[in-house]
CSV table of N, CA, C and O in Angstrom, one decimal:
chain,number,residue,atom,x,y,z
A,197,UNK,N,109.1,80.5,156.7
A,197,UNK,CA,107.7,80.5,157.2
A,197,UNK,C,107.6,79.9,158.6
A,197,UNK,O,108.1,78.8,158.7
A,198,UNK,N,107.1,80.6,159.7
A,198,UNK,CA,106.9,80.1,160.6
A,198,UNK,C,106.1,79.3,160.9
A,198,UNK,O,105.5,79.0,159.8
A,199,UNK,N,105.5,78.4,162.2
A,199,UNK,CA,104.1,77.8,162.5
A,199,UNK,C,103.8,78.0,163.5
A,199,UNK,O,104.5,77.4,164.4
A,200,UNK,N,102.8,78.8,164.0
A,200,UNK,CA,102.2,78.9,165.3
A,200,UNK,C,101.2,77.6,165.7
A,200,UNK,O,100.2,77.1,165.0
A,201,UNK,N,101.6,77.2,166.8
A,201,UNK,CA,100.6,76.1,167.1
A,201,UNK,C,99.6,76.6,167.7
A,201,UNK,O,99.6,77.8,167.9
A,202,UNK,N,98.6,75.8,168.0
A,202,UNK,CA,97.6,76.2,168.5
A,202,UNK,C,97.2,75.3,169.8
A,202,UNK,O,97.2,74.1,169.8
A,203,UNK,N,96.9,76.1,171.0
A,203,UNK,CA,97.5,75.7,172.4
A,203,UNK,C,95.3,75.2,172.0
A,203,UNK,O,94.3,75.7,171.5
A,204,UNK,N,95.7,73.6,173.1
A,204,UNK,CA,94.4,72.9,173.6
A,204,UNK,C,94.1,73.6,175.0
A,204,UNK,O,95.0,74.0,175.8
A,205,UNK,N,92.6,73.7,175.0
A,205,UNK,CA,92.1,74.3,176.4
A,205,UNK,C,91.2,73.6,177.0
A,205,UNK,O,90.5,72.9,176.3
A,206,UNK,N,91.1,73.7,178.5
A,206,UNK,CA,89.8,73.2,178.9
A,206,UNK,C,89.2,74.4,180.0
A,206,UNK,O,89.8,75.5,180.0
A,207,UNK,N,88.1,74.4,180.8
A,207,UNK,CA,87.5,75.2,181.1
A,207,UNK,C,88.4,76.5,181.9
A,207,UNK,O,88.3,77.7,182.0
A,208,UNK,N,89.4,75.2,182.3
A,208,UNK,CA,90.0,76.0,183.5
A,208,UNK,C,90.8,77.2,183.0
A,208,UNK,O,90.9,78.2,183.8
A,209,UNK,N,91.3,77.2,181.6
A,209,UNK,CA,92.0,78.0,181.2
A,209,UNK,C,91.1,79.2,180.2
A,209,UNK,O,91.7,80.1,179.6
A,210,UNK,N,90.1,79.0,180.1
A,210,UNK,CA,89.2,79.8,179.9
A,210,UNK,C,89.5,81.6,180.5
A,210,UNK,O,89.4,82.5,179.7
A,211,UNK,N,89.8,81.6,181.5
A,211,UNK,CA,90.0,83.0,181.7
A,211,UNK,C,91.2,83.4,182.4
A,211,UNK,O,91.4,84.2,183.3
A,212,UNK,N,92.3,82.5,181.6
A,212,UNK,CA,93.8,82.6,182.1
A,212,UNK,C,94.4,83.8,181.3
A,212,UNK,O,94.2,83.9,180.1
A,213,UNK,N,94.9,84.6,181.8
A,213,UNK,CA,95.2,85.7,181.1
A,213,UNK,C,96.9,85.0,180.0
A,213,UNK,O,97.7,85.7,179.5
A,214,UNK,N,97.1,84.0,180.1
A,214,UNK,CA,98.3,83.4,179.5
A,214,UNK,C,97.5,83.2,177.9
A,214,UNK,O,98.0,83.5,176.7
A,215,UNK,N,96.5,82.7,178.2
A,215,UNK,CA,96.0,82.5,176.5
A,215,UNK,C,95.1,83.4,175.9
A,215,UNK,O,94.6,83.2,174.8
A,216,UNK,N,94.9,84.6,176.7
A,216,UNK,CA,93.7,85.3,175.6
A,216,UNK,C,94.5,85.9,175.0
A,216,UNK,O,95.6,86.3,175.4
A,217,UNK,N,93.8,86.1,173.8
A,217,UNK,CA,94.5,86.5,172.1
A,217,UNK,C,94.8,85.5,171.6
A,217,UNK,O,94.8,85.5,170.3
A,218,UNK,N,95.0,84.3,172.2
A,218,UNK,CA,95.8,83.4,171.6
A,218,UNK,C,94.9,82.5,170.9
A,218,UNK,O,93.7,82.5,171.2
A,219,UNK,N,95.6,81.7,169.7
A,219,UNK,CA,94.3,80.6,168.8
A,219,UNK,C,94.3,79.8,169.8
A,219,UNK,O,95.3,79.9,170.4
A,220,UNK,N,93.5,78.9,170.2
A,220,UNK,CA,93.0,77.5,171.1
A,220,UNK,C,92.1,76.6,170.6
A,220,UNK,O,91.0,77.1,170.3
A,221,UNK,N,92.3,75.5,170.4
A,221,UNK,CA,91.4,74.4,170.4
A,221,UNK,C,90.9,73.9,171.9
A,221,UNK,O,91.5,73.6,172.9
A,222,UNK,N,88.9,73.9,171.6
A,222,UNK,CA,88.8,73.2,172.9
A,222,UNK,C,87.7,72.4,172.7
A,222,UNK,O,87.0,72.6,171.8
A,223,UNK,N,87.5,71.3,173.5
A,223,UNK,CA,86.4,70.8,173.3
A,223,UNK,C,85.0,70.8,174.3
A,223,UNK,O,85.1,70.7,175.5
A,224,UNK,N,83.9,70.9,173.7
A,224,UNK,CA,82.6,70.9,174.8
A,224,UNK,C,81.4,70.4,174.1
A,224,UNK,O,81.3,70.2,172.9
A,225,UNK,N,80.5,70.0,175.2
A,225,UNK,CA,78.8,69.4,174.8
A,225,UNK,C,78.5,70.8,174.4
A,225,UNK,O,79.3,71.7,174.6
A,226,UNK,N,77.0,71.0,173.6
A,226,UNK,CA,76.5,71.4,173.2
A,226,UNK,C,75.6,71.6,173.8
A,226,UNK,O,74.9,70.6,174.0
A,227,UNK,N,75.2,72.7,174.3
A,227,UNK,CA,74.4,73.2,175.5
A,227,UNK,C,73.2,74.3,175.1
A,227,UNK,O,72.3,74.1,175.9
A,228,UNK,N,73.1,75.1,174.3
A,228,UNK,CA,72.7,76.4,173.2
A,228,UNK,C,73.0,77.0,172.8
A,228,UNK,O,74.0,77.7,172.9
A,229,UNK,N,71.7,77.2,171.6
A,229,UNK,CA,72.5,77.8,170.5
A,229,UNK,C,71.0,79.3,170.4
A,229,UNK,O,69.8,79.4,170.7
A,230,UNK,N,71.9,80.0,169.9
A,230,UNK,CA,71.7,81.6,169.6
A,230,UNK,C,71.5,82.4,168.1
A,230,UNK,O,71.8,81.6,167.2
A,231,UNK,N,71.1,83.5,167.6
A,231,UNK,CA,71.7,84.0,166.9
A,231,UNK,C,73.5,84.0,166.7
A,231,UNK,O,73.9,84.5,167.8
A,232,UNK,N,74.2,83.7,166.3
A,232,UNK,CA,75.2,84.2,166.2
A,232,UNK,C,76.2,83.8,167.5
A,232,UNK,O,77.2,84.5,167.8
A,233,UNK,N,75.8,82.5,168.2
A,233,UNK,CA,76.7,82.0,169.4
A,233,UNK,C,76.0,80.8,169.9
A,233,UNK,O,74.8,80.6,170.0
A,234,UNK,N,77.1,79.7,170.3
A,234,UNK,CA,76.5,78.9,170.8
A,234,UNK,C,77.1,78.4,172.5
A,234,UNK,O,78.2,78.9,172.9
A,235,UNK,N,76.7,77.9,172.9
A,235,UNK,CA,77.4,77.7,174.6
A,235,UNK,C,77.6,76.5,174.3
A,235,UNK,O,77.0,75.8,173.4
A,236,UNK,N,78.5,76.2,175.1
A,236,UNK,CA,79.4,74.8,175.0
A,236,UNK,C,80.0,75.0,176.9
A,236,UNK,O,80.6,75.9,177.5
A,237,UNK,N,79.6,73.3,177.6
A,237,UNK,CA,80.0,73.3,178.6
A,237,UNK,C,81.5,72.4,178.0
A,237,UNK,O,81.5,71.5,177.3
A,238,UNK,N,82.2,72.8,178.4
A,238,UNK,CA,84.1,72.2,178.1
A,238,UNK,C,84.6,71.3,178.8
A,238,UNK,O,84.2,71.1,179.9
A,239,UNK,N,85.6,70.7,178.3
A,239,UNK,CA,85.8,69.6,179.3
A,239,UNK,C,87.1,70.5,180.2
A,239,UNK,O,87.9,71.4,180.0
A,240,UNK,N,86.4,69.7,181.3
A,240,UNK,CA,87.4,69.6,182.5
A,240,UNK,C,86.5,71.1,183.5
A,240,UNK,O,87.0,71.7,184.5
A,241,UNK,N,85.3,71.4,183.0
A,241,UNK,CA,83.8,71.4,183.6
A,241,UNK,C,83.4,70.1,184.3
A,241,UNK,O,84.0,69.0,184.2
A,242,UNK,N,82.3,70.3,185.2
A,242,UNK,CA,81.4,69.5,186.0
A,242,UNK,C,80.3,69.5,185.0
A,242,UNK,O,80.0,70.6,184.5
A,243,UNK,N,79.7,68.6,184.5
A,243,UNK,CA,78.4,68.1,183.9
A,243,UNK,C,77.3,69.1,184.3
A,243,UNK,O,76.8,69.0,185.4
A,244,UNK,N,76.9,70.0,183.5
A,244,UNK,CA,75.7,70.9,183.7
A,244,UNK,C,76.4,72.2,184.2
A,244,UNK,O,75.8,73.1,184.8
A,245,UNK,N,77.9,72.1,184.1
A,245,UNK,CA,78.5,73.3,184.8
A,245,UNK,C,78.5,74.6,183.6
A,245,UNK,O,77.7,75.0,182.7
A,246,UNK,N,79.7,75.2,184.3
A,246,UNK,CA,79.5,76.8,183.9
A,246,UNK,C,79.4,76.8,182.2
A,246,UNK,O,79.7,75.7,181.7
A,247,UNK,N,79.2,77.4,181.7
A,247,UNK,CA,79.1,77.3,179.9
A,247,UNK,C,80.1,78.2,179.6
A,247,UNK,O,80.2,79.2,180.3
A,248,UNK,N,80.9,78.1,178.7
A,248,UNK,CA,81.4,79.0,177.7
A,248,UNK,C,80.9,79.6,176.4
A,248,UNK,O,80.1,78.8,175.9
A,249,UNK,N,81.0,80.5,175.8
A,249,UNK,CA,79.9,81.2,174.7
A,249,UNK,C,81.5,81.0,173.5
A,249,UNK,O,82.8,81.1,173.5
A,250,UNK,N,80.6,80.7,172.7
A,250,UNK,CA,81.4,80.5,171.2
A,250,UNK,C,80.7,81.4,170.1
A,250,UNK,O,79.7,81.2,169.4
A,251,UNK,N,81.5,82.5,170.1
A,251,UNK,CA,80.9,83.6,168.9
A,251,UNK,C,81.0,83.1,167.7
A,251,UNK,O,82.2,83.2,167.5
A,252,UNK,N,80.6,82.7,166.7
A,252,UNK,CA,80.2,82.4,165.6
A,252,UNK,C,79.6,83.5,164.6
A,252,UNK,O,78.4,83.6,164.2
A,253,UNK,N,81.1,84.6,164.1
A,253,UNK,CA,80.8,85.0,162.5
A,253,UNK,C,80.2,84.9,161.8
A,253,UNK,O,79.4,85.8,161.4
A,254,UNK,N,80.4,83.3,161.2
A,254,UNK,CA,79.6,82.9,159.9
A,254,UNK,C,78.6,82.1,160.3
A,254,UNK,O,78.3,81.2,159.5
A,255,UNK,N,77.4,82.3,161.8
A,255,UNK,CA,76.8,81.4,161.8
A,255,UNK,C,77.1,80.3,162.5
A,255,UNK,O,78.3,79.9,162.8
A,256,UNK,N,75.6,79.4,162.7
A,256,UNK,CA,76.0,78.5,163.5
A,256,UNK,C,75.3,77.1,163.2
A,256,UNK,O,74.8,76.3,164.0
A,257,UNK,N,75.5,76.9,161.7
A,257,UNK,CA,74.8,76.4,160.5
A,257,UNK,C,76.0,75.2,160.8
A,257,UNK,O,75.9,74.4,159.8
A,258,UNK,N,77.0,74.9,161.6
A,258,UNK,CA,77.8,73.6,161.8
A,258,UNK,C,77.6,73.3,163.1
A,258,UNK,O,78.5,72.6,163.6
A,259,UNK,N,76.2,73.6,164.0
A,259,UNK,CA,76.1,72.6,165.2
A,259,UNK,C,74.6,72.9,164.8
A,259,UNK,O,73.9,73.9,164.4
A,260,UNK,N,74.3,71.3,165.0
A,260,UNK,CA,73.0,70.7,165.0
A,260,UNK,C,72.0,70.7,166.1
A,260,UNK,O,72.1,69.9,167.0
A,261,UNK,N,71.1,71.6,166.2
A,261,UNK,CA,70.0,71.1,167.0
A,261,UNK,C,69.7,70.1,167.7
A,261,UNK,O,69.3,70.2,168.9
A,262,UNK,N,69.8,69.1,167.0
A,262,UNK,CA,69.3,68.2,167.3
A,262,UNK,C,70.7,67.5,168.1
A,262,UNK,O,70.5,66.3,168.5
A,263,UNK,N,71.8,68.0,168.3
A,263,UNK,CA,72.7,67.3,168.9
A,263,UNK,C,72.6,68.1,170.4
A,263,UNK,O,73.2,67.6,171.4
A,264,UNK,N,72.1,68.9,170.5
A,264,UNK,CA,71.7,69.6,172.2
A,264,UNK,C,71.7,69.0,173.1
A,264,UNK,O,70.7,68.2,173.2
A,265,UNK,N,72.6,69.1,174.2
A,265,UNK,CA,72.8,68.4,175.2
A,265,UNK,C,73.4,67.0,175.2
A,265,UNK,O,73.8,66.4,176.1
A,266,UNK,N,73.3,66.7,174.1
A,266,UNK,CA,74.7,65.2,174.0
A,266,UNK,C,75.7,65.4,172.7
A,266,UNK,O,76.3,64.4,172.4
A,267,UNK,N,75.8,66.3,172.1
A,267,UNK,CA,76.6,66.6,171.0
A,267,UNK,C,78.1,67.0,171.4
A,267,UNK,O,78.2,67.9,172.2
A,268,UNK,N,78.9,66.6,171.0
A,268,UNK,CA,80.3,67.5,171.4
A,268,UNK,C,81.0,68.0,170.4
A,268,UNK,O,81.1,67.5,169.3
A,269,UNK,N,81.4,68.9,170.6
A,269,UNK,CA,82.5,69.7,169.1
A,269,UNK,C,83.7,70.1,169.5
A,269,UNK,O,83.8,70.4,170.7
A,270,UNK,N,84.8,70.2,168.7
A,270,UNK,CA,85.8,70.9,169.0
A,270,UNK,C,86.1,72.4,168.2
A,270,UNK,O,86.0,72.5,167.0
A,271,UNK,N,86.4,73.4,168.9
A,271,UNK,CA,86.2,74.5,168.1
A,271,UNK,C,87.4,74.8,168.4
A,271,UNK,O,87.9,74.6,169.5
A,272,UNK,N,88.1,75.6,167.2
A,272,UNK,CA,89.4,76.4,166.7
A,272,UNK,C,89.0,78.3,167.0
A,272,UNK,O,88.0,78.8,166.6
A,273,UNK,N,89.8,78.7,167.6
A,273,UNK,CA,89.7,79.8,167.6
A,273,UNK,C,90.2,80.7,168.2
A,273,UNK,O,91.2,80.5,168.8
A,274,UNK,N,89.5,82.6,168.5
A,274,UNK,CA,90.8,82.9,169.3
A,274,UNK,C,90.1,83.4,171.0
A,274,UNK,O,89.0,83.8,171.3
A,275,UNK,N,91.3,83.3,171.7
A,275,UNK,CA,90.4,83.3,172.9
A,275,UNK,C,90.0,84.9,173.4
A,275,UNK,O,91.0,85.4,173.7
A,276,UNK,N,89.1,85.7,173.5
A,276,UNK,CA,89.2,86.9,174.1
A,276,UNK,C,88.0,86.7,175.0
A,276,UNK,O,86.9,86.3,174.7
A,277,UNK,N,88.7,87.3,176.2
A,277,UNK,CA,88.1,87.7,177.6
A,277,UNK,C,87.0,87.1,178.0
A,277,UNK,O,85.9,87.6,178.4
A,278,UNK,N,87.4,85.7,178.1
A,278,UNK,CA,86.7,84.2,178.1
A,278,UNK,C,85.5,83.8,177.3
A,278,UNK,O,84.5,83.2,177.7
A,279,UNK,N,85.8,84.3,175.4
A,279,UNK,CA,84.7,83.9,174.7
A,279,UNK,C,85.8,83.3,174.1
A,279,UNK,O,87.0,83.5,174.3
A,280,UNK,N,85.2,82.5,173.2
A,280,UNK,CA,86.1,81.9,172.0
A,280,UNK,C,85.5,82.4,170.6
A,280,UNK,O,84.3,82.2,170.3
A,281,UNK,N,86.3,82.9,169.8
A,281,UNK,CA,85.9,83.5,168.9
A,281,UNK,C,86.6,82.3,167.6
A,281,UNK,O,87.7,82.0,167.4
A,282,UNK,N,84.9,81.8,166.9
A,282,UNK,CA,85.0,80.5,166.3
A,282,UNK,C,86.1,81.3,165.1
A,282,UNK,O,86.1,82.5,164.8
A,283,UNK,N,87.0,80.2,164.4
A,283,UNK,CA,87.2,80.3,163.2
A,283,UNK,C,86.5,79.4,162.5
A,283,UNK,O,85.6,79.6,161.7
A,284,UNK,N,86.8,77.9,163.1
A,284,UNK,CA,86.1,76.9,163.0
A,284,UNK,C,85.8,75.9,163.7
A,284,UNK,O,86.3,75.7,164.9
A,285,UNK,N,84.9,75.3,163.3
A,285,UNK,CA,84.8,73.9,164.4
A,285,UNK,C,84.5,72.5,164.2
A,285,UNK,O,84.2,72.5,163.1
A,286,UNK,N,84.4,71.6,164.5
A,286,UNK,CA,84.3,69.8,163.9
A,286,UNK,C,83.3,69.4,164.8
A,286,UNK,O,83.2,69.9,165.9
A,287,UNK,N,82.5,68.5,164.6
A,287,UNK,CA,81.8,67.7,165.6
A,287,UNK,C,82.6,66.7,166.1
A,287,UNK,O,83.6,66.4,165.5
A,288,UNK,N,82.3,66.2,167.2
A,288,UNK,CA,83.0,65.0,167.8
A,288,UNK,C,82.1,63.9,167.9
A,288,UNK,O,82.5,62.9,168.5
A,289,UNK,N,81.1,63.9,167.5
A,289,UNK,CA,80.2,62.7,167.8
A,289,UNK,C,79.2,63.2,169.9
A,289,UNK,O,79.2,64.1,170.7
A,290,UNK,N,78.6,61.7,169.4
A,290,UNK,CA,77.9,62.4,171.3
A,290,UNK,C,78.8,61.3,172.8
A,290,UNK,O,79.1,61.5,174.0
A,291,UNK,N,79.1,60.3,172.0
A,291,UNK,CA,80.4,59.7,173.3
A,291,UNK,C,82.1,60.5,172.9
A,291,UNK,O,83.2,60.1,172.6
A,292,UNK,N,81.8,61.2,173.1
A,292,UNK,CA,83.2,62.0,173.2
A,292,UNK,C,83.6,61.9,174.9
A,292,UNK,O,82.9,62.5,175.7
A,293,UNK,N,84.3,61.4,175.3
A,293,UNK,CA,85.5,60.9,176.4
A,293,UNK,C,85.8,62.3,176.8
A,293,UNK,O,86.8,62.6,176.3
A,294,UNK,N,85.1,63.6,177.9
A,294,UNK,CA,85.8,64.9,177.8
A,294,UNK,C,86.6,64.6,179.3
A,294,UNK,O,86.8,65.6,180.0
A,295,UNK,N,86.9,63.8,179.6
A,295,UNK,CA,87.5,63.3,180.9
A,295,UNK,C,89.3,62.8,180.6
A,295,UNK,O,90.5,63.1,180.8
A,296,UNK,N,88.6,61.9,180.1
A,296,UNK,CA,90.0,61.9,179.5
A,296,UNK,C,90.7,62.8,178.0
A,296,UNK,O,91.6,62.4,177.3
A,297,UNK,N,90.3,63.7,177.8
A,297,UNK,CA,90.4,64.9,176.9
A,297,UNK,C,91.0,66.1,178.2
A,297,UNK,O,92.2,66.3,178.3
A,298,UNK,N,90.5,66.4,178.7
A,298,UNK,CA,91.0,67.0,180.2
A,298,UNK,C,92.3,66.9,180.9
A,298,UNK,O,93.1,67.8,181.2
A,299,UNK,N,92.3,65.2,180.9
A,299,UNK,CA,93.5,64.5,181.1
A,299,UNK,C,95.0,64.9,180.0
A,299,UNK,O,96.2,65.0,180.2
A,300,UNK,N,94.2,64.9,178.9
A,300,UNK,CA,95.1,64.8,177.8
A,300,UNK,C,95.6,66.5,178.1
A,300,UNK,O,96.7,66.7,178.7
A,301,UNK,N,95.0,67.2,177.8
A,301,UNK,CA,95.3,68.6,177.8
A,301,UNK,C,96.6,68.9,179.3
A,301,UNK,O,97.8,69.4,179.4
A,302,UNK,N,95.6,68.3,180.0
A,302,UNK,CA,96.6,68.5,181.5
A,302,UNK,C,98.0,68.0,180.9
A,302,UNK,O,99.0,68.6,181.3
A,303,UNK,N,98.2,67.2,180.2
A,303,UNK,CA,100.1,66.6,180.4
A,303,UNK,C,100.6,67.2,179.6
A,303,UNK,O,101.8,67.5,179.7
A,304,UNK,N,99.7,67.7,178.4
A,304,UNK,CA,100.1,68.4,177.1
A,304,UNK,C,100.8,70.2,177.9
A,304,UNK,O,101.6,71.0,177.4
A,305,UNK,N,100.3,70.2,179.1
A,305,UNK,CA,100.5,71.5,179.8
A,305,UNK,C,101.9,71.3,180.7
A,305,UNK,O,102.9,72.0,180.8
A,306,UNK,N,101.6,70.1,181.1
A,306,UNK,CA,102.8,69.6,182.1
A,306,UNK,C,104.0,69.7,181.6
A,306,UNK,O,105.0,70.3,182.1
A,307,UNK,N,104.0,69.1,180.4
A,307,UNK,CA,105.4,68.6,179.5
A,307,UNK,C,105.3,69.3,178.2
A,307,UNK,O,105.3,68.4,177.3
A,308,UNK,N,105.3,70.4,177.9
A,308,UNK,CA,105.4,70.8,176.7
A,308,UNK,C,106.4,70.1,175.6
A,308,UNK,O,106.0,69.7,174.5
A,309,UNK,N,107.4,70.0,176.1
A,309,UNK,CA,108.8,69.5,175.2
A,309,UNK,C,108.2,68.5,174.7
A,309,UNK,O,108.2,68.4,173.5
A,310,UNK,N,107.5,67.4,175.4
A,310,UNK,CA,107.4,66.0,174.8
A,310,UNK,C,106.1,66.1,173.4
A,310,UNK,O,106.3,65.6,172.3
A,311,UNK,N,104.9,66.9,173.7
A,311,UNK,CA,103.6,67.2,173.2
A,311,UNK,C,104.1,68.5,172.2
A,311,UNK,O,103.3,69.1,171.5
């Protein structure tokens, strides 16, 4: 049995053609929510910057209203043509660190072998 990992992202790699198709974990505030999608600004974004859209299948009955605009989540999923298409996702609480989450991603890129 094999194991595919699942590569971490931050904004910047949002529309890298290296990871679409691919599963990614990323993390973002909670910005709005839709029928059927929610935007999430990601880390390693500027505060109030560009948003990414998180397609949401089953709904979007796992981000809270009331966490809008200070909520953060990390969502599992796959990347196409700079949407993330949820499988799933976790909350992170509203002090989530996306700065040093950014950081982390960056070395995890740098040094693969070690991460």
């Amino acid at each position: 049995m094999t194991t595919r990992s699942t590569s971490r992202i931050t904004f910047e790699h949002v529309n890298s053609p290296q990871f679409q198709g691919q599963s990614v974990r990323a993390v973002g505030k909670l910005v709005a929510m839709d029928d059927g999608h929610v935007q999430l600004v990601l880390a390693g974004s500027h505060e109030g910057g560009p948003v990414t859209t998180i397609v949401c299948p089953n709904g979007t009955h796992k981000y809270s209203p009331e966490t809008m605009g200070k909520g953060h989540y990390e969502v599992i999923g796959q990347l196409q043509s700079g949407q993330i298409m949820e499988m799933t996702s976790v909350y992170m609480g509203d002090n989530f660190d996306m700065g040093m989450y950014a950081d982390m991603v960056s070395l995890t890129h740098q040094f693969p072998d070690i991460f």
